[in-house]
Coordinates of C-alpha atoms and ligand atoms in Angstrom, one line a residue:
M1 CA 29.8 33.6 14.5
I2 CA 30.0 31.0 11.7
Y3 CA 26.8 29.8 10.2
K4 CA 26.6 27.0 7.7
H5 CA 23.6 25.9 5.7
D6 CA 25.0 23.8 2.8
Q7 CA 23.9 20.1 2.8
A8 CA 27.5 18.8 3.3
S9 CA 27.9 20.8 6.5
I10 CA 24.4 20.1 7.8
Q11 CA 24.4 16.3 7.2
G12 CA 26.5 15.2 10.2
F13 CA 24.1 17.1 12.6
L14 CA 21.1 15.1 11.5
E15 CA 22.5 12.0 13.2
D16 CA 23.6 10.4 16.5
T17 CA 23.7 6.7 17.4
S18 CA 19.9 6.4 17.8
N19 CA 19.2 5.6 14.2
L20 CA 16.5 8.3 14.1
K21 CA 16.2 9.2 10.4
T22 CA 13.8 12.2 10.4
G23 CA 16.3 15.0 11.2
H24 CA 16.3 18.2 9.2
T25 CA 17.4 21.8 9.8
P26 CA 17.8 25.1 7.9
G27 CA 21.3 25.6 9.2
V28 CA 23.9 25.3 11.9
F29 CA 25.4 28.0 14.1
F30 CA 28.9 27.6 15.6
P31 CA 29.2 30.0 18.6
E32 CA 32.8 30.8 19.6
T33 CA 32.1 32.6 22.8
T34 CA 29.5 32.6 25.5
G35 CA 28.5 36.0 24.3
D36 CA 27.8 34.6 20.8
L37 CA 25.5 32.0 22.4
S38 CA 23.7 34.7 24.4
E39 CA 23.2 37.0 21.4
L40 CA 21.8 34.1 19.3
L41 CA 19.2 33.3 21.9
K42 CA 18.3 36.9 22.7
G43 CA 16.9 37.3 19.2
T44 CA 14.5 34.4 19.3
P45 CA 11.2 36.1 20.5
N46 CA 11.4 38.4 17.5
D47 CA 12.5 36.0 14.8
Y48 CA 10.6 32.9 15.9
R49 CA 13.7 30.6 15.6
R50 CA 14.0 27.4 17.6
F51 CA 17.3 25.7 18.4
T52 CA 18.5 22.2 19.0
I53 CA 21.9 21.9 20.8
A54 CA 24.4 19.6 19.3
G55 CA 27.2 17.9 21.2
N56 CA 29.4 15.3 19.4
G57 CA 26.6 13.0 18.3
T58 CA 27.3 9.9 20.5
G59 CA 24.0 10.1 22.2
T60 CA 21.6 7.2 21.9
T61 CA 18.2 8.9 22.1
G62 CA 18.0 11.4 19.2
G63 CA 18.4 14.4 21.6
R64 CA 20.7 16.4 19.3
I65 CA 18.8 15.6 16.1
P66 CA 16.8 18.7 14.9
L67 CA 13.3 18.3 13.7
G68 CA 13.2 21.5 11.6
D69 CA 14.9 23.7 14.2
Y70 CA 18.3 25.5 13.8
V71 CA 21.3 23.7 15.3
I72 CA 23.7 25.2 17.8
S73 CA 27.0 23.3 17.6
M74 CA 29.1 23.4 20.7
Q75 CA 32.3 22.3 18.9
K76 CA 34.1 25.7 18.9
L77 CA 33.7 26.2 22.7
D78 CA 36.4 23.6 23.5
R79 CA 38.8 25.3 25.9
I80 CA 40.3 23.1 28.7
G81 CA 41.8 25.0 31.7
E82 CA 44.5 23.8 34.0
P83 CA 43.8 21.7 37.2
V84 CA 43.9 23.9 40.2
A85 CA 44.7 22.2 43.5
L86 CA 42.4 23.2 46.4
S87 CA 44.0 20.8 48.9
S88 CA 46.1 17.7 48.7
D89 CA 43.1 15.6 47.8
K90 CA 40.9 18.0 45.8
A91 CA 41.3 20.1 42.7
I92 CA 39.1 21.7 40.0
I93 CA 39.4 22.3 36.3
T94 CA 37.3 24.8 34.3
V95 CA 36.3 23.5 30.9
Q96 CA 34.1 24.7 28.0
A97 CA 31.2 22.6 27.0
G98 CA 32.6 21.4 23.6
A99 CA 35.8 19.9 25.1
L100 CA 36.1 16.2 24.6
L101 CA 35.7 14.1 27.7
G102 CA 38.7 11.9 26.7
D103 CA 41.0 15.0 26.3
I104 CA 40.0 16.3 29.7
Q105 CA 40.6 12.9 31.3
T106 CA 44.1 12.6 29.7
K107 CA 45.0 16.2 30.7
V108 CA 44.0 15.8 34.4
E109 CA 45.7 12.4 34.6
Q110 CA 48.9 13.8 33.3
S111 CA 48.9 16.1 36.4
G112 CA 48.1 13.2 38.8
W113 CA 44.4 14.0 39.1
F114 CA 41.3 12.0 38.3
Y115 CA 37.8 12.9 36.9
P116 CA 35.7 9.8 37.8
P117 CA 32.7 10.0 35.4
D118 CA 33.3 7.6 32.6
P119 CA 30.4 7.0 30.2
T120 CA 32.2 4.4 28.1
E121 CA 32.3 6.6 25.0
K122 CA 35.2 9.1 25.4
L123 CA 34.3 11.0 22.2
C124 CA 31.5 12.9 23.9
F125 CA 31.6 16.6 24.8
I126 CA 31.8 17.4 28.5
G127 CA 28.8 19.8 28.2
S128 CA 26.6 16.9 26.9
T129 CA 27.6 14.6 29.7
I130 CA 26.5 17.3 32.2
A131 CA 23.3 18.0 30.3
N132 CA 22.6 14.3 30.3
N133 CA 24.0 13.5 33.8
S134 CA 26.0 10.7 32.1
S135 CA 27.3 7.8 34.1
G136 CA 29.1 4.5 33.4
A137 CA 30.9 1.6 35.0
R138 CA 32.7 3.6 37.6
S139 CA 29.4 5.2 38.8
F140 CA 29.1 2.1 41.0
K141 CA 31.6 3.8 43.4
Y142 CA 31.5 7.4 42.3
G143 CA 27.9 8.1 41.2
P144 CA 26.9 10.0 38.1
T145 CA 28.3 13.2 36.6
R146 CA 26.2 15.5 38.8
K147 CA 28.3 14.4 41.9
H148 CA 31.4 15.8 40.2
I149 CA 30.3 19.3 39.1
S150 CA 30.8 22.3 41.3
R151 CA 29.8 25.0 38.9
I152 CA 28.1 25.5 35.6
L153 CA 27.7 28.6 33.4
V154 CA 24.3 28.3 31.6
V155 CA 22.9 30.4 28.8
L156 CA 19.2 30.5 29.5
P157 CA 16.7 30.3 26.6
Q158 CA 16.1 34.1 26.6
G159 CA 19.9 34.8 26.5
D160 CA 20.6 35.5 30.2
L161 CA 23.8 34.1 31.6
L162 CA 23.4 32.1 34.9
D163 CA 26.6 31.4 36.8
L164 CA 25.6 28.6 39.2
R165 CA 28.0 27.5 42.0
R166 CA 27.0 24.4 43.9
G167 CA 25.5 25.5 47.3
A168 CA 24.7 29.0 46.1
C169 CA 21.0 28.6 45.1
M170 CA 19.0 26.1 47.2
A171 CA 15.3 25.4 47.1
D172 CA 13.6 27.0 50.2
E173 CA 11.3 25.2 52.6
H174 CA 8.4 25.3 50.0
G175 CA 10.7 24.0 47.3
M176 CA 10.9 27.4 45.6
F177 CA 13.7 29.0 43.6
H178 CA 13.9 32.7 43.0
L179 CA 16.0 34.3 40.2
S180 CA 16.4 37.9 39.2
L181 CA 17.7 38.1 35.6
P182 CA 18.5 41.1 33.3
I183 CA 16.4 39.8 30.4
A184 CA 13.9 37.3 31.8
G185 CA 13.3 39.5 34.9
S186 CA 12.2 38.0 38.2
L187 CA 11.4 34.3 38.0
A188 CA 10.0 32.1 40.8
F189 CA 9.3 28.4 40.4
Q190 CA 8.9 25.4 42.6
R191 CA 10.9 22.2 42.2
P192 CA 9.0 19.4 40.4
Q193 CA 6.4 18.0 42.7
Y194 CA 7.1 14.3 42.2
T195 CA 9.2 11.6 43.9
M196 CA 12.1 10.0 42.0
P197 CA 12.5 6.2 42.0
E198 CA 14.7 4.5 44.6
T199 CA 17.1 3.1 42.2
S200 CA 20.9 3.8 42.6
K201 CA 20.9 5.3 39.1
H202 CA 18.2 7.4 37.5
N203 CA 18.3 9.6 34.5
A204 CA 14.7 10.2 33.4
G205 CA 13.1 13.6 33.8
Y206 CA 14.1 16.7 35.8
F207 CA 15.8 16.0 39.1
S208 CA 13.8 16.8 42.2
E209 CA 14.6 16.3 45.9
E210 CA 13.7 18.2 49.1
G211 CA 16.2 21.1 49.7
M212 CA 17.7 20.6 46.3
D213 CA 20.4 22.7 44.6
L214 CA 19.3 24.6 41.4
I215 CA 22.4 23.3 39.7
D216 CA 20.9 19.8 39.9
L217 CA 17.8 20.9 38.0
F218 CA 20.0 21.9 35.0
I219 CA 22.2 18.8 35.2
G220 CA 20.3 16.1 33.5
S221 CA 17.7 18.4 31.9
E222 CA 18.9 17.4 28.4
G223 CA 19.3 20.9 27.1
T224 CA 15.6 21.8 27.6
L225 CA 16.3 24.5 30.2
G226 CA 19.5 26.2 29.0
V227 CA 22.7 25.7 27.1
I228 CA 25.6 24.6 29.4
A229 CA 28.5 26.8 28.2
E230 CA 31.2 26.1 30.8
A231 CA 31.7 24.0 34.0
D232 CA 34.0 23.5 36.9
L233 CA 34.8 19.8 37.4
M234 CA 35.8 18.4 40.7
L235 CA 39.0 16.2 40.7
I236 CA 40.4 13.7 43.1
P237 CA 43.9 12.2 43.3
L238 CA 44.6 9.6 40.5
P239 CA 44.5 6.1 42.1
M240 CA 47.9 4.6 42.3
A241 CA 47.1 1.1 40.9
I242 CA 44.1 -0.8 39.6
I243 CA 43.1 -4.5 39.7
S244 CA 40.9 -5.4 36.8
C245 CA 39.5 -8.8 36.2
L246 CA 36.9 -10.8 34.3
V247 CA 35.5 -13.6 36.4
Y248 CA 33.6 -16.5 34.7
F249 CA 30.9 -18.6 36.3
R250 CA 29.2 -21.9 35.4
N251 CA 26.2 -21.3 37.5
I252 CA 24.1 -18.1 37.6
D253 CA 23.2 -18.4 41.3
D254 CA 27.0 -18.5 42.1
L255 CA 27.4 -15.4 40.0
F256 CA 24.7 -13.5 41.8
R257 CA 26.1 -14.7 45.2
F258 CA 29.5 -13.2 44.1
I259 CA 27.8 -9.8 43.3
R260 CA 26.1 -9.8 46.7
L261 CA 29.5 -10.4 48.4
L262 CA 31.1 -7.6 46.4
K263 CA 28.4 -5.2 47.4
D264 CA 28.4 -6.2 51.1
P265 CA 29.6 -3.0 53.0
Q266 CA 31.7 -5.3 55.3
N267 CA 33.5 -6.8 52.3
P268 CA 37.2 -5.9 52.1
V269 CA 37.0 -6.0 48.3
T270 CA 35.5 -2.7 47.3
P271 CA 35.2 -2.4 43.5
R272 CA 34.7 0.8 41.7
A273 CA 32.9 -1.1 38.9
I274 CA 30.9 -4.3 38.7
E275 CA 29.8 -5.2 35.2
F276 CA 28.0 -8.2 33.7
F277 CA 28.2 -10.2 30.5
D278 CA 25.5 -12.9 30.0
Q279 CA 26.1 -16.1 28.2
H280 CA 24.9 -14.7 24.9
S281 CA 27.3 -11.7 25.1
L282 CA 30.1 -14.1 25.8
G283 CA 29.0 -16.2 22.8
F284 CA 29.4 -13.1 20.5
L285 CA 32.8 -12.3 22.1
A286 CA 34.0 -15.9 21.6
S287 CA 33.9 -15.3 17.9
K288 CA 36.9 -12.9 18.4
Y289 CA 38.3 -14.3 21.7
P290 CA 38.4 -18.1 21.5
E291 CA 39.7 -18.3 25.1
V292 CA 36.2 -17.4 26.4
P293 CA 35.1 -20.7 28.1
S294 CA 32.1 -22.3 26.3
D295 CA 30.6 -23.7 29.5
S296 CA 30.3 -20.3 31.2
C297 CA 26.8 -18.9 32.0
G298 CA 28.1 -15.4 32.5
A299 CA 31.0 -13.2 33.7
I300 CA 31.6 -10.4 36.0
F301 CA 34.1 -7.6 35.1
L302 CA 35.3 -5.8 38.2
E303 CA 37.8 -3.0 38.7
Q304 CA 39.3 -2.1 42.1
E305 CA 41.5 0.7 43.1
T306 CA 44.6 -0.3 45.1
T307 CA 48.1 0.7 46.0
P308 CA 51.4 -1.2 45.4
E309 CA 51.5 -1.9 49.2
S310 CA 48.0 -3.4 49.4
E311 CA 47.7 -5.1 46.0
E312 CA 48.7 -8.5 47.2
Q313 CA 46.3 -8.4 50.1
D314 CA 43.5 -7.2 47.9
L315 CA 44.1 -9.9 45.4
D316 CA 44.1 -12.6 48.2
A317 CA 40.7 -11.3 49.4
L318 CA 39.4 -11.3 45.8
F319 CA 40.5 -14.9 45.1
E320 CA 39.0 -16.0 48.4
R321 CA 35.6 -14.6 47.4
M322 CA 35.9 -16.1 43.9
E323 CA 36.6 -19.5 45.3
S324 CA 33.8 -19.3 47.8
C325 CA 31.4 -18.6 44.9
N326 CA 32.7 -21.4 42.7
A327 CA 34.1 -19.0 40.1
M328 CA 36.0 -20.5 37.2
T329 CA 39.2 -19.1 38.7
D330 CA 41.6 -20.8 36.2
E331 CA 39.8 -19.5 33.2
S332 CA 39.3 -16.0 34.7
W333 CA 41.3 -13.0 33.4
M334 CA 43.4 -10.9 35.8
A335 CA 44.8 -7.7 34.4
L336 CA 47.3 -6.0 36.8
D337 CA 49.4 -3.8 34.5
R338 CA 48.5 -1.2 32.0
D339 CA 49.0 -3.3 28.9
E340 CA 46.9 -6.2 30.1
Q341 CA 44.2 -3.7 31.3
A342 CA 44.2 -2.1 27.9
R343 CA 43.6 -5.6 26.4
L344 CA 40.7 -6.3 28.8
H345 CA 39.3 -2.9 28.0
E346 CA 39.4 -3.7 24.3
F347 CA 37.6 -7.0 25.0
R348 CA 34.8 -5.2 26.8
H349 CA 34.5 -2.7 24.0
A350 CA 34.5 -5.3 21.3
L351 CA 31.0 -6.4 22.3
P352 CA 29.0 -3.5 20.7
L353 CA 31.3 -3.6 17.6
I354 CA 30.7 -7.4 17.1
V355 CA 27.0 -7.1 17.7
N356 CA 26.7 -4.0 15.4
D357 CA 28.5 -5.9 12.7
W358 CA 26.1 -8.9 13.1
L359 CA 23.1 -6.5 13.1
S360 CA 24.2 -4.8 9.9
R361 CA 24.0 -8.1 8.1
Q362 CA 20.3 -8.5 9.3
Q363 CA 19.5 -4.9 8.3
E364 CA 17.4 -4.3 11.3
S365 CA 17.9 -2.0 14.3
K366 CA 18.3 -3.4 17.8
I367 CA 15.8 -2.8 20.6
S368 CA 17.7 -1.8 23.7
T369 CA 16.7 -1.1 27.3
D370 CA 18.4 1.3 29.7
M371 CA 16.2 0.7 32.7
A372 CA 17.2 0.1 36.4
V373 CA 15.3 -1.2 39.4
P374 CA 15.9 -1.2 43.1
E375 CA 18.4 -3.8 44.1
E376 CA 16.0 -6.2 45.7
A377 CA 13.9 -6.4 42.5
F378 CA 16.8 -7.0 40.1
R379 CA 16.6 -10.8 39.8
E380 CA 12.9 -10.7 39.1
L381 CA 13.6 -8.3 36.2
F382 CA 16.5 -10.3 35.0
H383 CA 14.4 -13.5 34.9
F384 CA 11.5 -11.6 33.2
Y385 CA 13.9 -10.3 30.5
R386 CA 15.3 -13.7 29.8
K387 CA 12.0 -15.6 29.9
S388 CA 10.3 -13.1 27.5
C389 CA 13.2 -13.3 25.0
E390 CA 13.4 -17.1 25.2
Q391 CA 9.6 -17.4 24.7
H392 CA 9.9 -15.5 21.4
G393 CA 13.0 -17.2 20.3
F394 CA 14.9 -13.9 20.0
V395 CA 18.6 -13.4 19.6
Y396 CA 19.5 -11.2 22.5
I397 CA 22.2 -10.1 24.9
I398 CA 22.2 -8.8 28.5
F399 CA 25.2 -6.9 29.8
G400 CA 26.2 -3.8 31.7
H401 CA 26.1 -2.2 35.1
I402 CA 24.9 -4.9 37.3
G403 CA 26.4 -3.3 40.4
N404 CA 23.7 -0.6 40.1
S405 CA 21.0 -3.2 39.2
H406 CA 21.1 -1.7 35.7
V407 CA 21.7 -3.9 32.7
H408 CA 21.1 -3.3 29.0
L409 CA 19.0 -5.9 27.2
N410 CA 19.5 -5.8 23.5
I411 CA 17.1 -7.7 21.3
L412 CA 18.7 -8.3 17.9
P413 CA 16.0 -8.8 15.3
R414 CA 16.6 -11.0 12.3
N415 CA 13.7 -9.6 10.3
R416 CA 10.9 -7.0 10.4
V417 CA 8.5 -9.4 12.2
E418 CA 11.0 -9.8 15.1
F419 CA 11.6 -6.1 15.1
L420 CA 7.9 -5.2 15.6
L421 CA 7.5 -8.0 18.2
G422 CA 10.5 -6.6 20.1
K423 CA 9.1 -3.1 20.0
S424 CA 5.8 -4.3 21.5
L425 CA 7.7 -6.3 24.1
Y426 CA 9.6 -3.1 25.0
R427 CA 6.3 -1.6 26.4
E428 CA 5.9 -4.7 28.5
F429 CA 9.4 -4.2 29.9
I430 CA 8.6 -0.6 30.8
A431 CA 5.4 -1.8 32.6
K432 CA 7.4 -4.4 34.5
V433 CA 10.2 -2.1 35.5
L434 CA 7.8 0.6 36.7
S435 CA 5.8 -2.0 38.7
L436 CA 9.1 -2.9 40.4
G437 CA 9.7 0.7 41.4
G438 CA 12.3 1.2 38.6
T439 CA 13.3 3.9 36.2
L440 CA 12.8 4.2 32.4
S441 CA 16.4 5.4 32.0
A442 CA 19.3 4.9 34.3
E443 CA 21.9 6.7 32.2
H444 CA 21.2 7.4 28.5
G445 CA 18.4 9.8 29.1
I446 CA 15.1 10.3 27.3
G447 CA 15.8 12.5 24.3
K448 CA 13.3 12.3 21.5
L449 CA 13.1 8.5 21.2
K450 CA 11.7 7.8 24.7
A451 CA 9.7 11.0 25.4
E452 CA 6.5 9.2 24.6
Y453 CA 7.2 6.6 27.3
L454 CA 8.0 9.1 30.0
V455 CA 4.4 9.7 30.7
E456 CA 4.0 6.1 31.8
M457 CA 6.6 6.8 34.5
Y458 CA 5.5 10.2 35.7
H459 CA 1.8 10.2 34.6
D460 CA 0.1 13.3 33.3
H461 CA 0.7 15.2 36.6
G462 CA 4.5 14.6 36.5
I463 CA 4.9 15.7 32.9
Q464 CA 2.9 18.8 33.7
E465 CA 5.3 19.6 36.4
M466 CA 8.2 19.5 33.9
V467 CA 6.1 21.6 31.4
R468 CA 5.6 24.2 34.2
I469 CA 9.3 24.6 34.7
K470 CA 10.2 24.4 31.0
K471 CA 7.7 27.2 30.3
C472 CA 8.9 29.4 33.2
L473 CA 12.6 29.2 32.0
D474 CA 11.8 29.0 28.3
P475 CA 8.5 30.9 27.8
F476 CA 8.9 31.2 24.0
L477 CA 9.7 27.5 23.7
V478 CA 12.9 27.8 21.7
L479 CA 15.3 25.3 23.1
N480 CA 15.5 21.5 22.5
I481 CA 11.8 21.1 21.8
G482 CA 10.8 17.5 21.6
N483 CA 13.5 16.3 24.0
L484 CA 12.4 14.8 27.3
I485 CA 8.9 16.4 27.1
S486 CA 6.9 15.4 24.0
A487 CA 6.4 18.4 21.7
A488 CA 2.7 17.7 21.6
Y489 CA 2.6 18.1 25.4
L490 CA 4.0 21.6 25.2
V491 CA 1.7 22.7 22.3
E492 CA -1.5 21.1 23.4
K493 CA -1.4 22.3 26.9
E494 CA -0.5 25.9 26.0
Ligands
FAD501 C1 29.3 3.0 22.5 C2 28.6 4.0 23.4 C3 28.6 3.8 24.7 C4 27.9 4.7 25.6 N1 28.0 4.4 26.9 C5 27.4 5.3 27.8 C6 27.4 5.0 29.2 O1 28.0 4.1 29.6 N2 26.8 5.9 30.0 C7 26.1 7.0 29.5 O2 25.6 7.8 30.3 N3 26.1 7.2 28.2 C8 26.6 6.4 27.3 N4 26.6 6.6 25.9 C9 25.8 7.8 25.5 C10 26.5 9.1 25.2 O3 27.9 8.9 25.0 C11 26.3 10.2 26.2 O4 24.9 10.4 26.3 C12 27.0 11.5 26.0 O5 26.7 12.4 27.1 C13 26.6 12.2 24.7 O6 27.6 13.2 24.4 P1 27.6 13.9 22.9 O7 28.6 15.0 23.0 O8 27.9 12.9 21.9 O9 26.2 14.5 22.9 P2 25.1 14.5 21.7 O10 24.7 13.2 21.3 O11 25.5 15.4 20.6 O12 23.9 15.3 22.5 C14 23.3 14.6 23.6 C15 22.2 15.5 24.2 O13 22.9 16.6 24.9 C16 22.3 17.9 24.6 N5 23.5 18.8 24.7 C17 24.7 18.7 24.1 N6 25.5 19.7 24.5 C18 24.8 20.4 25.4 C19 25.1 21.6 26.1 N7 26.3 22.2 26.1 N8 24.1 22.1 26.9 C20 22.9 21.5 27.0 N9 22.5 20.5 26.3 C21 23.5 19.9 25.5 C22 21.9 17.6 23.1 O14 20.9 18.6 22.7 C23 21.3 16.2 23.2 O15 20.0 16.3 23.8 C24 27.2 5.8 25.1 C25 27.2 6.0 23.7 C26 27.9 5.1 22.8 C27 27.9 5.4 21.4

């Protein structure tokens, strides 16, 4: 197995997109087989090494940044199998953890299959998306990554291999799991004793649900319970055609009415994605796209799967709903072919680039939220975000997955004072979201950046539940320490 410890090789592993600057490591291991991974972890009780797992560094929470631990890079475990049809509408593909999501999507689409999870950033490794239960715009229809995983091969912290097929290891009536492993021996542990929030997206802390599947404990555990080495992904047939559009509104109540109509189960328009851009996001975009109407208060991007036969009918239904909600139909952007859809895709992805460019001139970091609330509480949160930012005179944008009542608020500080004020406001946002029954993270996870806030959501009892499971599966505390559960929590309560 390759091991590198020169500064040039290490440097890239001290970063992700979180702006956390305190990473350091003695060196990086590059396992080439699952056996390498297992051997590496088997030695840890004797040599007292700890490891941080590295995907491709697109994470936003500092999860892959080592704070003194060795790094395990997944980049050499990058094999992608062939799609295997199980029936006319179902297939699977086996992939190793270091395969790029974008490469997998391209490969399955070339064979007429579709892997729905799409966390915006295609340069991430598939193993990381499973470890983080990533989701994105299409999660409105398809749910997060966990819904599309039928098997994972996990290397546990003591080096055992656990091949977990969905449905093969379920919690019993007391919520207990039992494992018999060659190295760790017999393990018995209960699922976390807490209730998850009733949001349609949630990605903060270990998954727990009555009668749950053990595979779901590992998915979303952010590398704290094991290294995901391989997985079987569930595929469905590639949709024949897509309607994409960006619909502008002059009035925010009309925009919200449009979303309600789109989400109505009786509605013939059934989008797979419903995304939002507020007025300020559109303002940034207008610097590159002058066609953005200046009198719009916000826009909805939607994507709907269709067929050549039903496209016209689906478009009629969509226009009817746009008209009934006073949408700016003439200014709106319909993208019906691949080229136009690629242009619209580029438009959506231009927002973070334009904003990051603006921010780099202010030399401050943005403060961003990734919280979601139950649907009925969304407008209250939206109003709270806007009122708080307006009161402080902040430059800010609100955008994202409004179909799941999950938007990202980015405060863009112009100086240190605004940055510090924004940071303190972040705590108020957490309190508000939790009071509305929401979640601290709907998709990006907790990592190291948000571990200190997780206790506000789960309280001491909930964090202890996670510590209990962590210590059962990782008794020597060797894997991804500081992710999800604050390191102090693990040490203090030992
Ligand atoms: C522009 C942009 C847009 C984004 N949009 C979205 C979005 O819409 N939805 C979303 O969910 N995320 C989004 N993200 C976040 C990010 O892409 C995902 O979190 C992704 O899963 C990270 O993949 P990575 O390979 O870069 O992982 P890294 O950043 O390298 O690691 C992420 C975490 O996973 C752990 N990990 C990595 N591999 C494994 C493994 N094999 N086993 C166990 N643990 C492992 C690491 O230790 C770390 O904690 C976005 C990021 C960017 C930059």
